[in-house]
Each structure stands twice: as C-alpha cells, then as structure tokens.
CSV table of C-alpha atoms in Angstrom, one decimal:
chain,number,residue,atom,x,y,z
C,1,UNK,CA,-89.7,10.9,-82.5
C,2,UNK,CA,-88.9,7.4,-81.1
C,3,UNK,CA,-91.6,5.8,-78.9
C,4,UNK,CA,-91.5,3.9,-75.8
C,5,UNK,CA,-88.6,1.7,-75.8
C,6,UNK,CA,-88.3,-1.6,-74.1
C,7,UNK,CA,-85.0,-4.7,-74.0
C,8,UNK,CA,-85.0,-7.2,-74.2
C,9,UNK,CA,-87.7,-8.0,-76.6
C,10,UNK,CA,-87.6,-11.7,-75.7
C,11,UNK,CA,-86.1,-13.4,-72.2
C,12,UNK,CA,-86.1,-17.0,-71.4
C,13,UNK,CA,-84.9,-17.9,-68.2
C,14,UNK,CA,-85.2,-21.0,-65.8
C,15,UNK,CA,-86.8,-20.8,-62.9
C,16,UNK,CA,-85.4,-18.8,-59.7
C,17,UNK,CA,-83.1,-17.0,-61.9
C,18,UNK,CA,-83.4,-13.2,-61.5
C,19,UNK,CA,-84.6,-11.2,-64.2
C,20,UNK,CA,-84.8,-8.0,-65.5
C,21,UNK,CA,-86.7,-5.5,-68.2
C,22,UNK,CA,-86.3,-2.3,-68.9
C,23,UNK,CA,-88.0,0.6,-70.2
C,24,UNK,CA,-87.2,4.5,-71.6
C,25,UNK,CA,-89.9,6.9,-72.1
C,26,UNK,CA,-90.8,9.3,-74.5
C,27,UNK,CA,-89.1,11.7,-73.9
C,28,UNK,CA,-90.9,14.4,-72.0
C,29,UNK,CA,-93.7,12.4,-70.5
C,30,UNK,CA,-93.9,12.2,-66.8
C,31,UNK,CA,-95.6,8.5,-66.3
C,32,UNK,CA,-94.2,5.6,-66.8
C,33,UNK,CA,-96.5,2.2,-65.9
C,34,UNK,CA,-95.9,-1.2,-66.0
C,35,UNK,CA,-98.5,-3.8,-67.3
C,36,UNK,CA,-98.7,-7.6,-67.6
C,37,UNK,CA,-100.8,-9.2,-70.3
C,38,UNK,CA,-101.6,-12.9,-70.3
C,39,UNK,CA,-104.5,-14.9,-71.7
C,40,UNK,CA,-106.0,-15.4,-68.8
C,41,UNK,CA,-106.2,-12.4,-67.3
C,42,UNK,CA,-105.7,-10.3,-69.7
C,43,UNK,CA,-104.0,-6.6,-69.4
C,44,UNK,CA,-103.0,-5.9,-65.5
C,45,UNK,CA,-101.2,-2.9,-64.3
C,46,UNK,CA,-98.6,-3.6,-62.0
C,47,UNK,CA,-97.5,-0.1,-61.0
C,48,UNK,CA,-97.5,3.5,-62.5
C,49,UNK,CA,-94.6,6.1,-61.8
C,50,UNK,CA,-95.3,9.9,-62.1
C,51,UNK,CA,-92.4,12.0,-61.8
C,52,UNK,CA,-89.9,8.7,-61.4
C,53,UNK,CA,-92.0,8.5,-57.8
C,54,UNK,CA,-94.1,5.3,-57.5
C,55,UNK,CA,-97.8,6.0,-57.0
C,56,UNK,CA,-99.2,3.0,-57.1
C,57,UNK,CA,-98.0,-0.6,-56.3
C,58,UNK,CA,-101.1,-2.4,-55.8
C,59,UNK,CA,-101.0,-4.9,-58.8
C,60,UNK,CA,-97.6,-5.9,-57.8
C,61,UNK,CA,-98.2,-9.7,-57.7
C,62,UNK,CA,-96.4,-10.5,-54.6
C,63,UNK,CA,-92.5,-9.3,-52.9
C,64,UNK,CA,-90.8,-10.9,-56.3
C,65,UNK,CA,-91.8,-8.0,-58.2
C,66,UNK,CA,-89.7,-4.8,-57.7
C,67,UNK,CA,-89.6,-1.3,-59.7
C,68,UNK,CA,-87.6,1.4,-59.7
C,69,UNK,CA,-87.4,4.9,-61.8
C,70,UNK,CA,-83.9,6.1,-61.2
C,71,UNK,CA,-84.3,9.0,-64.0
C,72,UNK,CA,-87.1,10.3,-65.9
C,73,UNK,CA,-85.8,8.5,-69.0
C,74,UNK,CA,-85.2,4.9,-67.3
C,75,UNK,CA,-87.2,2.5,-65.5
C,76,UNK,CA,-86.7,-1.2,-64.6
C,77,UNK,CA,-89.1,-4.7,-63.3
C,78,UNK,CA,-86.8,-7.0,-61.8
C,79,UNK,CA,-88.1,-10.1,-60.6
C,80,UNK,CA,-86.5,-12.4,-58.3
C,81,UNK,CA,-86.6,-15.2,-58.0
C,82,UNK,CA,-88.8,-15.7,-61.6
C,83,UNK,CA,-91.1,-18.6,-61.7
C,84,UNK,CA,-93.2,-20.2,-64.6
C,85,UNK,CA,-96.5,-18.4,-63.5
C,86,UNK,CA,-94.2,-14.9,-64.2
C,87,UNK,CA,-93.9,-16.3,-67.8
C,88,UNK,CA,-96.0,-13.1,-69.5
C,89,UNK,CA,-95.9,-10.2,-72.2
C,90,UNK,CA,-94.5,-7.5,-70.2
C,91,UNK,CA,-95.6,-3.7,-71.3
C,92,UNK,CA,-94.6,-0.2,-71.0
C,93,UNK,CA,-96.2,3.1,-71.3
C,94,UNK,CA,-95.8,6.3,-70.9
C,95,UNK,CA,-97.9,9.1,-70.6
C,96,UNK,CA,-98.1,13.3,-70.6
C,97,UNK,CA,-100.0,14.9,-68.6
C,98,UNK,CA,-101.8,18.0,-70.9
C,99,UNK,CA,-105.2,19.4,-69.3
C,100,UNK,CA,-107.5,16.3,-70.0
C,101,UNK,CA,-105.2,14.4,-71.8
C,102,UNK,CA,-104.0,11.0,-70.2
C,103,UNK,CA,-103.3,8.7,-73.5
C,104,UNK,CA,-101.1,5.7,-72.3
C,105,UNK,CA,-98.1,5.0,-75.1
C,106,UNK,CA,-97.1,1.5,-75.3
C,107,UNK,CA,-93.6,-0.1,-76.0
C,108,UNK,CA,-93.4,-2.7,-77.8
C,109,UNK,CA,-93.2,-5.7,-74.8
C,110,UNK,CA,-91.2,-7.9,-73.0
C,111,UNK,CA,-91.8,-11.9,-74.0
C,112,UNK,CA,-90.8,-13.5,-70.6
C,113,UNK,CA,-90.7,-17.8,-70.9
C,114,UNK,CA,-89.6,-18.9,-67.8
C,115,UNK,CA,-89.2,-22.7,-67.6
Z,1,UNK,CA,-118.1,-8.2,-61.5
Z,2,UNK,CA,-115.7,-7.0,-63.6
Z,3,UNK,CA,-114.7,-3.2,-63.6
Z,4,UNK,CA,-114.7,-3.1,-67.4
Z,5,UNK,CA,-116.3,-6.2,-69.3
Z,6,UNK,CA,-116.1,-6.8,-73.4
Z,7,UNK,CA,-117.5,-9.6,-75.2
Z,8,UNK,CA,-114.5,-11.5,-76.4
Z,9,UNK,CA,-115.7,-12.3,-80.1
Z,10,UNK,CA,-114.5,-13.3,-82.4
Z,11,UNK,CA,-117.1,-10.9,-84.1
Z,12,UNK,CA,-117.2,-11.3,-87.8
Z,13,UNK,CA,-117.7,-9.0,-90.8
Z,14,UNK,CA,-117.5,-8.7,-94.1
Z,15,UNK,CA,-115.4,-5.8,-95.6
Z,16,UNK,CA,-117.3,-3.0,-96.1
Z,17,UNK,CA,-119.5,-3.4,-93.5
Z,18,UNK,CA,-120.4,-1.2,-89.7
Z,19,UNK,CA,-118.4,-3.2,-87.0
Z,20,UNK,CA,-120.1,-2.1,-83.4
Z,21,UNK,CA,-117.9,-3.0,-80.4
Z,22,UNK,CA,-119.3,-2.4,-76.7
Z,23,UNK,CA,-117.6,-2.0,-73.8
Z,24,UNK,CA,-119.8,-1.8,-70.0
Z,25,UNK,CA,-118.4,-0.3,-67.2
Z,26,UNK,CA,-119.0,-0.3,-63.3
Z,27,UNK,CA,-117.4,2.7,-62.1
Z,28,UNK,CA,-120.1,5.3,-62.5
Z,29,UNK,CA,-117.3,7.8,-61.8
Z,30,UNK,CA,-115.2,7.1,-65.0
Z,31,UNK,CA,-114.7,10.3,-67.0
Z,32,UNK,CA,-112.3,9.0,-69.6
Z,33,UNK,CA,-112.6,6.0,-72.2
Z,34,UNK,CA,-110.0,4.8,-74.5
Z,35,UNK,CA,-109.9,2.3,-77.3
Z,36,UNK,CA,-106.7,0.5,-78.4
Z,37,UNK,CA,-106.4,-2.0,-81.1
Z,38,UNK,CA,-103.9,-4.5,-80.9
Z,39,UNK,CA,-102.3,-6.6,-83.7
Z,40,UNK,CA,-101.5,-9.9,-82.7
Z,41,UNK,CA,-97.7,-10.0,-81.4
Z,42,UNK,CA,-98.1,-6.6,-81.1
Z,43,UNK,CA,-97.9,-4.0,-78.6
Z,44,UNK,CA,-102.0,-2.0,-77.8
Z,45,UNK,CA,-102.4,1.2,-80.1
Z,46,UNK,CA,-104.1,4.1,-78.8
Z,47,UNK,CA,-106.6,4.6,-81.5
Z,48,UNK,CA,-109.3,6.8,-79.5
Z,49,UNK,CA,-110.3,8.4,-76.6
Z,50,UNK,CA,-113.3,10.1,-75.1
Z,51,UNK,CA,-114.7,11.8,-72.4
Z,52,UNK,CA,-117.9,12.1,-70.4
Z,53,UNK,CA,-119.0,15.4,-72.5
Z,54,UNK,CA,-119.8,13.6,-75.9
Z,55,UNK,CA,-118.9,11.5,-78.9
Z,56,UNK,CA,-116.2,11.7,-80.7
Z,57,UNK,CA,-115.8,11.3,-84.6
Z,58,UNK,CA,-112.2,9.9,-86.3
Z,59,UNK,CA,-112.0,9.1,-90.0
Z,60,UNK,CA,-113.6,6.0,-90.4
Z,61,UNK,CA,-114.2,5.6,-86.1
Z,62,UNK,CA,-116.5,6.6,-83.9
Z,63,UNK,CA,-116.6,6.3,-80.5
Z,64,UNK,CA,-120.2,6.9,-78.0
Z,65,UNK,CA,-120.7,7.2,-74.5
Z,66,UNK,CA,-123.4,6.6,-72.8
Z,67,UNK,CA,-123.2,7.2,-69.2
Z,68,UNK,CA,-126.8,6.2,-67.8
Z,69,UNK,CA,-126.5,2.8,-68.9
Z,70,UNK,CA,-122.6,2.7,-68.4
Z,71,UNK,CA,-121.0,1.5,-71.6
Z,72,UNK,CA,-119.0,2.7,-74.9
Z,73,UNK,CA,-119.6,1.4,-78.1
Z,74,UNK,CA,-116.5,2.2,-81.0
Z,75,UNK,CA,-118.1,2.1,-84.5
Z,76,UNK,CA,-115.9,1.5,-87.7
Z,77,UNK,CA,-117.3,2.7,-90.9
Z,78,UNK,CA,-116.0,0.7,-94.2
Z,79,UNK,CA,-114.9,-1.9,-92.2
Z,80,UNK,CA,-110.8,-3.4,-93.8
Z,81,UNK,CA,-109.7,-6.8,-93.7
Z,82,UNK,CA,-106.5,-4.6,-92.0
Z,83,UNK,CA,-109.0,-3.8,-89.2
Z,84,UNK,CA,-108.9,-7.3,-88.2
Z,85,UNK,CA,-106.8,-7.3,-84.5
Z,86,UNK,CA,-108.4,-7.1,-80.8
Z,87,UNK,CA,-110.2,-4.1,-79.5
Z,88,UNK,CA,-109.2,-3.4,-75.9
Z,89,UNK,CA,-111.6,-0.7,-74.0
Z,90,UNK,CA,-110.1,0.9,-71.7
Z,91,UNK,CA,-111.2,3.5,-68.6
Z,92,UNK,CA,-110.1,6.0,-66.4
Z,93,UNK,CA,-111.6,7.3,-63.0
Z,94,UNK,CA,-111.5,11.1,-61.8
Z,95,UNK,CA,-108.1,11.9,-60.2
Z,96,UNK,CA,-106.6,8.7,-61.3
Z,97,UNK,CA,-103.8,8.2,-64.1
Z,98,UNK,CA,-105.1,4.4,-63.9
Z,99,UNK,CA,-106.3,2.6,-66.7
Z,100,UNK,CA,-109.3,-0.3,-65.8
Z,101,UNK,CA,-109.1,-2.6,-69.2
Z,102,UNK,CA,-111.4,-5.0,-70.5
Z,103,UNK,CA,-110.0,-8.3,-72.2
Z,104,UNK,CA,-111.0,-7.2,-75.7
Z,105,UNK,CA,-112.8,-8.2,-78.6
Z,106,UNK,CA,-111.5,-10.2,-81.7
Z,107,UNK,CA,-112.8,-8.3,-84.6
Z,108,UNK,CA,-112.5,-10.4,-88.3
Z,109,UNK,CA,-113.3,-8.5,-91.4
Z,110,UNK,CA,-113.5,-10.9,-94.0
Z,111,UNK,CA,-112.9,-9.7,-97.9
C-alpha cells in the first residue's frame, strides 16, 4: 500500500519565481494537511483539508501561500512569488477518520532552496 | 508560552538503557497525544499515540499521560543505537483534526 506521496522531492528556485508541490494521499483518507518544518520554528501547519474542503488556513504565512484540493487524491501549495524566508522542508499528511483515531501520515517532503 | 514545549536534548544514553522523553502541554483540553520519531533527512513517523483514558504499552515503548500536571512522557526499554533520531510530541484538542507539535528531542543511544 503506497504512502503519502509528494514531487518534487527537491526544488531550487530564485527568488519571485512561482513554485509549486504536490501531494497524493493514501488512498481512502479524507485529510490531507500541509506543514512547514524549519529549524527555527520547527513543525507548523499551514492548512488541513477534510473532504478536499479547506478547514483551516490560519498558518498560511501571508497571500503568497495558496492551496487547493481539486480531488480527494490530489492536492497542491503554490507559492508566488517565492522568497528566501519560503526556503523550508515542506510536508504532507494524510489522515482517516475511524472513531478516535486521528494518526497524521507523512510523505516524504518537499526541500525548497530559494535563492 | 508555548502550546506544546520539549526539551531539545541532545539526551544521551547508552544502549541498553531506559530513555524518558517529556513533553508539557498547555491546552488542558487535549484528549489525544502522539509521538513521532524522525530520522534526520527524513519525513516524522507515527510511532504512538494515546488518549486521555490511560497508558499505552508498544514492544519496547511506552507512552504515560498525566493530565493534572499536563505532560506525556514516552519511555523506550532496551534502548538501540537505531533509536537514535528526534522525538517530536505531538497533540490534539477535542473537535479538532489539528496537530500542536513541540520542536522535539535529540535522543543519542551510544553502543
């Protein structure tokens, strides 16, 4: 059963440039979120998806950050214009929802350099 | 103050050994805690969970809760030099699919 899947592994891009990641579920989970993970602060969700609709959009950093959820089996961050403070480990995850059971399934990350 | 808060570490031990990692909370209405390890270049694995009616026992983890003083410790038994990675705690409020994480703890197991 694959997991989370996310492309491209690794972007570099110069700065103003638009850029963006993408993200497939496991299949039959109905969240999807987005995270950032820096050392400096760490792992920050940006936005969570249930059902492809966004829930919640508060740790969207500012209006260069956009998601979207066209299908429950695609999701994409686009940022535009990019800018070296974006430069970050971008995550996926999905989750089911059984009863109690909210475990978070990571992909394997986005590398963004922006220079 | 921080919603969740972990003590970065490293912390060091030697193989064989109890590692004890803590994790304090603010949220007195959390119901759900996680633990993730993650491998450095790698993506966080979801290595337990609990919630607020009791411990939980894994193989070689264990994971407490103790709600009146807020936080969640995550016990490994026989402690492996492939232990070694950062321990992120992670937690969940009532109602909420959101995850609050801490930064993590570096744990080293020496051989």
């Amino acid at each position: 059963d694959a997991g989370v899947i996310q492309s491209p592994r690794h972007e570099v891009t110069e700065m103003g440039q638009e850029v963006t990641l993408r993200c497939k579920p496991i299949s039959g989970h109905d969240y999807l979120f987005w995270y950032r993970q820096t050392m400096m602060r760490g792992l920050e969700l940006l936005i969570y998806f249930n059902n492809n609709v966004p829930i919640d959009d508060s740790g969207m950093p500012e209006d260069r950050f956009s998601a979207k959820m066209p299908n429950a089996s695609f999701s994409t961050l686009k940022i535009q214009p990019s800018e070296p403070r974006d430069s970050a480990v971008y995550f996926c995850a999905s989750s089911p929802t059984r009863g109690l059971s909210y475990e978070q399934y990571f992909g394997p990350g986005t590398r963004l350099t922006v220079t | 103050q921080k919603e969740v808060e972990q003590n970065s570490g490293p912390l060091s031990v030697p193989e064989g050994a109890i590692a004890s990692l803590n994790c304090t909370y603010s949220d007195r209405g959390s119901q759900s805690f996680f633990w993730y390890r993650q491998y450095s270049g790698k993506s966080p694995e979801l290595i337990m969970f609990i919630y607020s009616n009791g411990d939980k026992e894994d193989g070689r983890f264990t994971a407490q809760l103790n709600k009146a003083s807020q936080y969640v410790s995550l016990l490994i038994r026989d402690s492996q030099p492939s232990d070694s990675a950062t321990y992120l705690c992670a937690v969940m409020n009532t109602g909420f699919q959101k995850l609050v994480f801490g930064t993590g703890t570096r744990l080293l197991v020496s051989p």
